[in-house]
Amino acid sequence: FPSHDKIRNQWLFGNPMPLRSYITFTQNIAMALKGGYGARFLSPTWSLAVEAQFYVLLPILLLLLKYSKNFSIPLFMILIGTVSRIAVPGWADVVLPTSALDSLGGGALIAFAQHNKNIWNLLKKSKKAIASSGVVFLLGLFALLFVPNTFWKFNHLWLAATFSWLVLVCVINPFPKTIKKVSFKPLQILGKISYSVYLYIVTGK
């Protein structure tokens, strides 16, 4: 019988994606084609590939559009992400960049808003109302904990909207005194090592 360590190593390191896919940050595409995450210890890196592809492609898109600040760009991204998640089956629904465009588009939407003086001033004037609207998003998250299909195929869209709201709140900083109080050292340290902690938990070590 194989030893416990051998079984463990096979479970953790076996069946990896091609090395070239990891080097070129295309392992998510390889995962979609293969229908699996590959080696367990590298499986979470699909999200890094999505981010890398986004950071490369968005500037090229903006360059082609002559750095347009038209809000239709992030809104179109959100639409594509939502439709992709409904239309694309299997693993591709999770790991392809198109299926993450609603989350990425939410961040881009905030960035576009920051470069529009009128809209950004309006958002800053409404900062407390925006912060209070988080109750709706948090209630939706609470519902998802008990009813996984609360929003059917739009569960991820709700999560994307919630995290985009959270980013917006952090940027406009409606309650600076409160933010300062919760920004204590242990949380800052956890934030710096959070991805390492995430990898440790996901890979089952």
PDB file of C-alpha atoms in Angstrom:
ATOM      1  CA  PHE A   1       0.000   0.000   0.000  1.00  0.00           C
ATOM      2  CA  PRO A   2       1.246   3.524  -0.711  1.00  0.00           C
ATOM      3  CA  SER A   3       2.405   5.477   2.315  1.00  0.00           C
ATOM      4  CA  HIS A   4       0.394   8.309   3.783  1.00  0.00           C
ATOM      5  CA  ASP A   5       3.043  10.836   2.638  1.00  0.00           C
ATOM      6  CA  LYS A   6       2.937   9.523  -0.923  1.00  0.00           C
ATOM      7  CA  ILE A   7      -0.842   9.779  -1.032  1.00  0.00           C
ATOM      8  CA  ARG A   8      -0.640  13.263   0.433  1.00  0.00           C
ATOM      9  CA  ASN A   9       1.981  14.380  -2.086  1.00  0.00           C
ATOM     10  CA  GLN A  10      -0.026  12.975  -4.968  1.00  0.00           C
ATOM     11  CA  TRP A  11      -3.140  14.757  -3.740  1.00  0.00           C
ATOM     12  CA  LEU A  12      -1.283  18.049  -3.298  1.00  0.00           C
ATOM     13  CA  PHE A  13       1.154  18.057  -6.235  1.00  0.00           C
ATOM     14  CA  GLY A  14      -0.241  15.530  -8.704  1.00  0.00           C
ATOM     15  CA  ASN A  15      -1.878  16.282 -12.048  1.00  0.00           C
ATOM     16  CA  PRO A  16      -0.568  19.835 -12.522  1.00  0.00           C
ATOM     17  CA  MET A  17      -1.328  22.013 -15.523  1.00  0.00           C
ATOM     18  CA  PRO A  18       1.510  22.425 -18.097  1.00  0.00           C
ATOM     19  CA  LEU A  19       4.382  24.443 -16.663  1.00  0.00           C
ATOM     20  CA  ARG A  20       4.180  26.932 -19.527  1.00  0.00           C
ATOM     21  CA  SER A  21       0.635  27.835 -18.519  1.00  0.00           C
ATOM     22  CA  TYR A  22       1.771  28.849 -15.030  1.00  0.00           C
ATOM     23  CA  ILE A  23       4.713  30.831 -16.411  1.00  0.00           C
ATOM     24  CA  THR A  24       2.503  32.718 -18.883  1.00  0.00           C
ATOM     25  CA  PHE A  25      -0.397  33.182 -16.432  1.00  0.00           C
ATOM     26  CA  THR A  26      -2.740  31.197 -18.652  1.00  0.00           C
ATOM     27  CA  GLN A  27      -3.347  28.316 -16.240  1.00  0.00           C
ATOM     28  CA  ASN A  28      -6.974  29.392 -15.907  1.00  0.00           C
ATOM     29  CA  ILE A  29      -7.494  28.762 -19.629  1.00  0.00           C
ATOM     30  CA  ALA A  30      -5.797  25.356 -19.297  1.00  0.00           C
ATOM     31  CA  MET A  31      -8.086  24.596 -16.362  1.00  0.00           C
ATOM     32  CA  ALA A  32     -11.167  25.534 -18.389  1.00  0.00           C
ATOM     33  CA  LEU A  33     -10.084  23.281 -21.269  1.00  0.00           C
ATOM     34  CA  LYS A  34      -9.196  20.391 -18.966  1.00  0.00           C
ATOM     35  CA  GLY A  35     -12.235  20.754 -16.731  1.00  0.00           C
ATOM     36  CA  GLY A  36     -10.321  20.774 -13.450  1.00  0.00           C
ATOM     37  CA  TYR A  37      -8.008  22.784 -11.219  1.00  0.00           C
ATOM     38  CA  GLY A  38      -4.921  20.619 -11.654  1.00  0.00           C
ATOM     39  CA  ALA A  39      -2.389  20.394  -8.815  1.00  0.00           C
ATOM     40  CA  ARG A  40      -4.080  21.243  -5.543  1.00  0.00           C
ATOM     41  CA  PHE A  41      -1.331  23.485  -4.214  1.00  0.00           C
ATOM     42  CA  LEU A  42      -1.463  25.681  -7.330  1.00  0.00           C
ATOM     43  CA  SER A  43      -5.218  25.546  -7.916  1.00  0.00           C
ATOM     44  CA  PRO A  44      -5.979  28.965  -6.347  1.00  0.00           C
ATOM     45  CA  THR A  45      -3.584  30.667  -8.779  1.00  0.00           C
ATOM     46  CA  TRP A  46      -6.283  30.755 -11.457  1.00  0.00           C
ATOM     47  CA  SER A  47      -7.452  34.038  -9.924  1.00  0.00           C
ATOM     48  CA  LEU A  48      -3.952  35.518 -10.297  1.00  0.00           C
ATOM     49  CA  ALA A  49      -4.075  34.607 -13.995  1.00  0.00           C
ATOM     50  CA  VAL A  50      -7.425  36.376 -14.366  1.00  0.00           C
ATOM     51  CA  GLU A  51      -6.011  39.492 -12.705  1.00  0.00           C
ATOM     52  CA  ALA A  52      -2.867  39.455 -14.861  1.00  0.00           C
ATOM     53  CA  GLN A  53      -4.921  39.104 -18.044  1.00  0.00           C
ATOM     54  CA  PHE A  54      -7.169  41.963 -16.952  1.00  0.00           C
ATOM     55  CA  TYR A  55      -4.233  44.258 -16.126  1.00  0.00           C
ATOM     56  CA  VAL A  56      -2.725  43.589 -19.555  1.00  0.00           C
ATOM     57  CA  LEU A  57      -5.877  43.777 -21.666  1.00  0.00           C
ATOM     58  CA  LEU A  58      -7.679  46.757 -20.090  1.00  0.00           C
ATOM     59  CA  PRO A  59      -4.877  49.275 -20.817  1.00  0.00           C
ATOM     60  CA  ILE A  60      -4.717  47.989 -24.402  1.00  0.00           C
ATOM     61  CA  LEU A  61      -8.485  48.455 -24.724  1.00  0.00           C
ATOM     62  CA  LEU A  62      -8.297  51.968 -23.288  1.00  0.00           C
ATOM     63  CA  LEU A  63      -5.398  52.781 -25.625  1.00  0.00           C
ATOM     64  CA  LEU A  64      -7.414  51.635 -28.629  1.00  0.00           C
ATOM     65  CA  LEU A  65     -10.305  53.787 -27.403  1.00  0.00           C
ATOM     66  CA  LYS A  66      -7.911  56.722 -26.870  1.00  0.00           C
ATOM     67  CA  TYR A  67      -8.303  56.501 -23.091  1.00  0.00           C
ATOM     68  CA  SER A  68     -12.024  57.094 -23.214  1.00  0.00           C
ATOM     69  CA  LYS A  69     -13.626  57.764 -19.825  1.00  0.00           C
ATOM     70  CA  ASN A  70     -17.023  56.650 -21.073  1.00  0.00           C
ATOM     71  CA  PHE A  71     -18.887  54.747 -18.363  1.00  0.00           C
ATOM     72  CA  SER A  72     -20.215  52.333 -20.975  1.00  0.00           C
ATOM     73  CA  ILE A  73     -16.860  50.484 -20.801  1.00  0.00           C
ATOM     74  CA  PRO A  74     -17.109  49.218 -17.172  1.00  0.00           C
ATOM     75  CA  LEU A  75     -20.876  48.781 -17.507  1.00  0.00           C
ATOM     76  CA  PHE A  76     -20.338  46.625 -20.594  1.00  0.00           C
ATOM     77  CA  MET A  77     -17.760  44.602 -18.654  1.00  0.00           C
ATOM     78  CA  ILE A  78     -20.312  43.942 -15.903  1.00  0.00           C
ATOM     79  CA  LEU A  79     -22.882  42.883 -18.510  1.00  0.00           C
ATOM     80  CA  ILE A  80     -20.435  40.485 -20.196  1.00  0.00           C
ATOM     81  CA  GLY A  81     -19.473  38.961 -16.839  1.00  0.00           C
ATOM     82  CA  THR A  82     -23.096  38.360 -15.922  1.00  0.00           C
ATOM     83  CA  VAL A  83     -24.069  36.885 -19.296  1.00  0.00           C
ATOM     84  CA  SER A  84     -20.915  34.749 -19.427  1.00  0.00           C
ATOM     85  CA  ARG A  85     -21.667  33.149 -16.096  1.00  0.00           C
ATOM     86  CA  ILE A  86     -25.126  32.154 -17.313  1.00  0.00           C
ATOM     87  CA  ALA A  87     -24.097  31.028 -20.799  1.00  0.00           C
ATOM     88  CA  VAL A  88     -20.735  29.303 -20.217  1.00  0.00           C
ATOM     89  CA  PRO A  89     -20.974  25.826 -18.649  1.00  0.00           C
ATOM     90  CA  GLY A  90     -18.585  23.866 -16.448  1.00  0.00           C
ATOM     91  CA  TRP A  91     -15.251  25.002 -15.074  1.00  0.00           C
ATOM     92  CA  ALA A  92     -15.043  27.841 -17.578  1.00  0.00           C
ATOM     93  CA  ASP A  93     -17.912  29.467 -15.696  1.00  0.00           C
ATOM     94  CA  VAL A  94     -15.481  29.977 -12.795  1.00  0.00           C
ATOM     95  CA  VAL A  95     -11.953  30.370 -14.145  1.00  0.00           C
ATOM     96  CA  LEU A  96     -12.202  32.318 -17.407  1.00  0.00           C
ATOM     97  CA  PRO A  97     -11.664  36.106 -17.196  1.00  0.00           C
ATOM     98  CA  THR A  98     -15.030  36.783 -18.813  1.00  0.00           C
ATOM     99  CA  SER A  99     -16.779  35.276 -15.804  1.00  0.00           C
ATOM    100  CA  ALA A 100     -14.983  37.686 -13.463  1.00  0.00           C
ATOM    101  CA  LEU A 101     -15.729  40.809 -15.455  1.00  0.00           C
ATOM    102  CA  ASP A 102     -18.593  41.874 -13.197  1.00  0.00           C
ATOM    103  CA  SER A 103     -16.200  42.036 -10.236  1.00  0.00           C
ATOM    104  CA  LEU A 104     -13.432  43.687 -12.266  1.00  0.00           C
ATOM    105  CA  GLY A 105     -15.950  45.980 -13.921  1.00  0.00           C
ATOM    106  CA  GLY A 106     -17.186  47.146 -10.525  1.00  0.00           C
ATOM    107  CA  GLY A 107     -13.669  48.247  -9.602  1.00  0.00           C
ATOM    108  CA  ALA A 108     -13.224  49.901 -12.999  1.00  0.00           C
ATOM    109  CA  LEU A 109     -16.532  51.721 -12.534  1.00  0.00           C
ATOM    110  CA  ILE A 110     -15.254  53.256  -9.292  1.00  0.00           C
ATOM    111  CA  ALA A 111     -11.988  54.237 -10.986  1.00  0.00           C
ATOM    112  CA  PHE A 112     -13.903  55.877 -13.845  1.00  0.00           C
ATOM    113  CA  ALA A 113     -16.059  57.740 -11.311  1.00  0.00           C
ATOM    114  CA  GLN A 114     -12.943  59.088  -9.594  1.00  0.00           C
ATOM    115  CA  HIS A 115     -11.866  60.644 -12.899  1.00  0.00           C
ATOM    116  CA  ASN A 116     -15.215  62.363 -13.374  1.00  0.00           C
ATOM    117  CA  LYS A 117     -15.173  65.434 -11.161  1.00  0.00           C
ATOM    118  CA  ASN A 118     -18.945  65.995 -11.077  1.00  0.00           C
ATOM    119  CA  ILE A 119     -19.830  62.384 -10.293  1.00  0.00           C
ATOM    120  CA  TRP A 120     -17.073  62.021  -7.712  1.00  0.00           C
ATOM    121  CA  ASN A 121     -18.127  65.193  -5.890  1.00  0.00           C
ATOM    122  CA  LEU A 122     -21.707  63.899  -5.866  1.00  0.00           C
ATOM    123  CA  LEU A 123     -20.577  60.581  -4.406  1.00  0.00           C
ATOM    124  CA  LYS A 124     -18.556  62.318  -1.695  1.00  0.00           C
ATOM    125  CA  LYS A 125     -21.542  64.487  -0.784  1.00  0.00           C
ATOM    126  CA  SER A 126     -23.643  61.308  -0.505  1.00  0.00           C
ATOM    127  CA  LYS A 127     -21.033  59.277   1.391  1.00  0.00           C
ATOM    128  CA  LYS A 128     -23.173  58.583   4.470  1.00  0.00           C
ATOM    129  CA  ALA A 129     -26.146  57.525   2.334  1.00  0.00           C
ATOM    130  CA  ILE A 130     -23.840  55.216   0.370  1.00  0.00           C
ATOM    131  CA  ALA A 131     -22.482  53.722   3.587  1.00  0.00           C
ATOM    132  CA  SER A 132     -26.000  53.164   4.911  1.00  0.00           C
ATOM    133  CA  SER A 133     -27.028  51.389   1.703  1.00  0.00           C
ATOM    134  CA  GLY A 134     -24.666  48.609   2.724  1.00  0.00           C
ATOM    135  CA  VAL A 135     -27.430  47.187   4.873  1.00  0.00           C
ATOM    136  CA  VAL A 136     -29.098  45.931   1.690  1.00  0.00           C
ATOM    137  CA  PHE A 137     -25.914  44.265   0.444  1.00  0.00           C
ATOM    138  CA  LEU A 138     -25.194  42.676   3.814  1.00  0.00           C
ATOM    139  CA  LEU A 139     -28.727  41.325   4.051  1.00  0.00           C
ATOM    140  CA  GLY A 140     -28.211  39.739   0.641  1.00  0.00           C
ATOM    141  CA  LEU A 141     -24.980  38.107   1.837  1.00  0.00           C
ATOM    142  CA  PHE A 142     -26.779  36.864   4.930  1.00  0.00           C
ATOM    143  CA  ALA A 143     -29.470  35.330   2.710  1.00  0.00           C
ATOM    144  CA  LEU A 144     -26.818  33.612   0.580  1.00  0.00           C
ATOM    145  CA  LEU A 145     -25.400  31.913   3.671  1.00  0.00           C
ATOM    146  CA  PHE A 146     -28.690  30.083   4.256  1.00  0.00           C
ATOM    147  CA  VAL A 147     -30.133  29.902   0.741  1.00  0.00           C
ATOM    148  CA  PRO A 148     -27.211  29.418  -1.718  1.00  0.00           C
ATOM    149  CA  ASN A 149     -29.411  30.054  -4.769  1.00  0.00           C
ATOM    150  CA  THR A 150     -31.028  33.210  -3.428  1.00  0.00           C
ATOM    151  CA  PHE A 151     -30.224  35.145  -6.596  1.00  0.00           C
ATOM    152  CA  TRP A 152     -30.072  32.125  -8.937  1.00  0.00           C
ATOM    153  CA  LYS A 153     -27.319  32.723 -11.539  1.00  0.00           C
ATOM    154  CA  PHE A 154     -26.845  36.230 -10.197  1.00  0.00           C
ATOM    155  CA  ASN A 155     -25.293  35.183  -6.888  1.00  0.00           C
ATOM    156  CA  HIS A 156     -21.845  36.233  -8.077  1.00  0.00           C
ATOM    157  CA  LEU A 157     -23.189  39.517  -9.410  1.00  0.00           C
ATOM    158  CA  TRP A 158     -24.532  40.268  -5.940  1.00  0.00           C
ATOM    159  CA  LEU A 159     -21.151  39.447  -4.421  1.00  0.00           C
ATOM    160  CA  ALA A 160     -19.430  41.638  -7.011  1.00  0.00           C
ATOM    161  CA  ALA A 161     -21.772  44.528  -6.249  1.00  0.00           C
ATOM    162  CA  THR A 162     -21.239  44.075  -2.512  1.00  0.00           C
ATOM    163  CA  PHE A 163     -17.457  44.103  -2.763  1.00  0.00           C
ATOM    164  CA  SER A 164     -17.582  47.074  -5.144  1.00  0.00           C
ATOM    165  CA  TRP A 165     -19.690  48.905  -2.569  1.00  0.00           C
ATOM    166  CA  LEU A 166     -17.138  48.027   0.105  1.00  0.00           C
ATOM    167  CA  VAL A 167     -14.276  49.388  -2.034  1.00  0.00           C
ATOM    168  CA  LEU A 168     -16.247  52.576  -2.692  1.00  0.00           C
ATOM    169  CA  VAL A 169     -16.911  53.047   1.027  1.00  0.00           C
ATOM    170  CA  CYS A 170     -13.222  52.591   1.811  1.00  0.00           C
ATOM    171  CA  VAL A 171     -12.288  55.154  -0.832  1.00  0.00           C
ATOM    172  CA  ILE A 172     -14.798  57.869   0.098  1.00  0.00           C
ATOM    173  CA  ASN A 173     -14.202  57.132   3.811  1.00  0.00           C
ATOM    174  CA  PRO A 174     -17.548  58.284   5.271  1.00  0.00           C
ATOM    175  CA  PHE A 175     -16.592  57.591   8.891  1.00  0.00           C
ATOM    176  CA  PRO A 176     -12.879  58.421   9.261  1.00  0.00           C
ATOM    177  CA  LYS A 177     -12.879  58.135  13.060  1.00  0.00           C
ATOM    178  CA  THR A 178     -14.459  54.671  12.933  1.00  0.00           C
ATOM    179  CA  ILE A 179     -12.088  53.524  10.203  1.00  0.00           C
ATOM    180  CA  LYS A 180      -9.154  54.724  12.263  1.00  0.00           C
ATOM    181  CA  LYS A 181     -10.337  52.763  15.300  1.00  0.00           C
ATOM    182  CA  VAL A 182     -10.634  49.450  13.446  1.00  0.00           C
ATOM    183  CA  SER A 183      -7.341  49.912  11.601  1.00  0.00           C
ATOM    184  CA  PHE A 184      -5.308  48.461  14.419  1.00  0.00           C
ATOM    185  CA  LYS A 185      -1.994  46.661  13.962  1.00  0.00           C
ATOM    186  CA  PRO A 186      -3.153  42.980  14.024  1.00  0.00           C
ATOM    187  CA  LEU A 187      -5.608  43.603  11.161  1.00  0.00           C
ATOM    188  CA  GLN A 188      -2.913  45.375   9.142  1.00  0.00           C
ATOM    189  CA  ILE A 189      -0.570  42.414   9.624  1.00  0.00           C
ATOM    190  CA  LEU A 190      -3.325  39.986   8.618  1.00  0.00           C
ATOM    191  CA  GLY A 191      -3.990  42.076   5.521  1.00  0.00           C
ATOM    192  CA  LYS A 192      -0.346  41.824   4.463  1.00  0.00           C
ATOM    193  CA  ILE A 193      -0.271  38.037   4.748  1.00  0.00           C
ATOM    194  CA  SER A 194      -3.906  37.380   3.802  1.00  0.00           C
ATOM    195  CA  TYR A 195      -3.153  35.781   0.431  1.00  0.00           C
ATOM    196  CA  SER A 196      -0.641  33.408   2.008  1.00  0.00           C
ATOM    197  CA  VAL A 197      -3.219  32.484   4.645  1.00  0.00           C
ATOM    198  CA  TYR A 198      -5.774  31.924   1.895  1.00  0.00           C
ATOM    199  CA  LEU A 199      -3.415  29.595   0.000  1.00  0.00           C
ATOM    200  CA  TYR A 200      -2.658  27.694   3.194  1.00  0.00           C
ATOM    201  CA  ILE A 201      -6.338  27.139   3.956  1.00  0.00           C
ATOM    202  CA  VAL A 202      -7.404  26.290   0.375  1.00  0.00           C
ATOM    203  CA  THR A 203      -4.641  23.743  -0.174  1.00  0.00           C
ATOM    204  CA  GLY A 204      -5.593  21.975   3.043  1.00  0.00           C
ATOM    205  CA  LYS A 205      -2.238  22.229   4.772  1.00  0.00           C
TER     206      LYS A 205
END
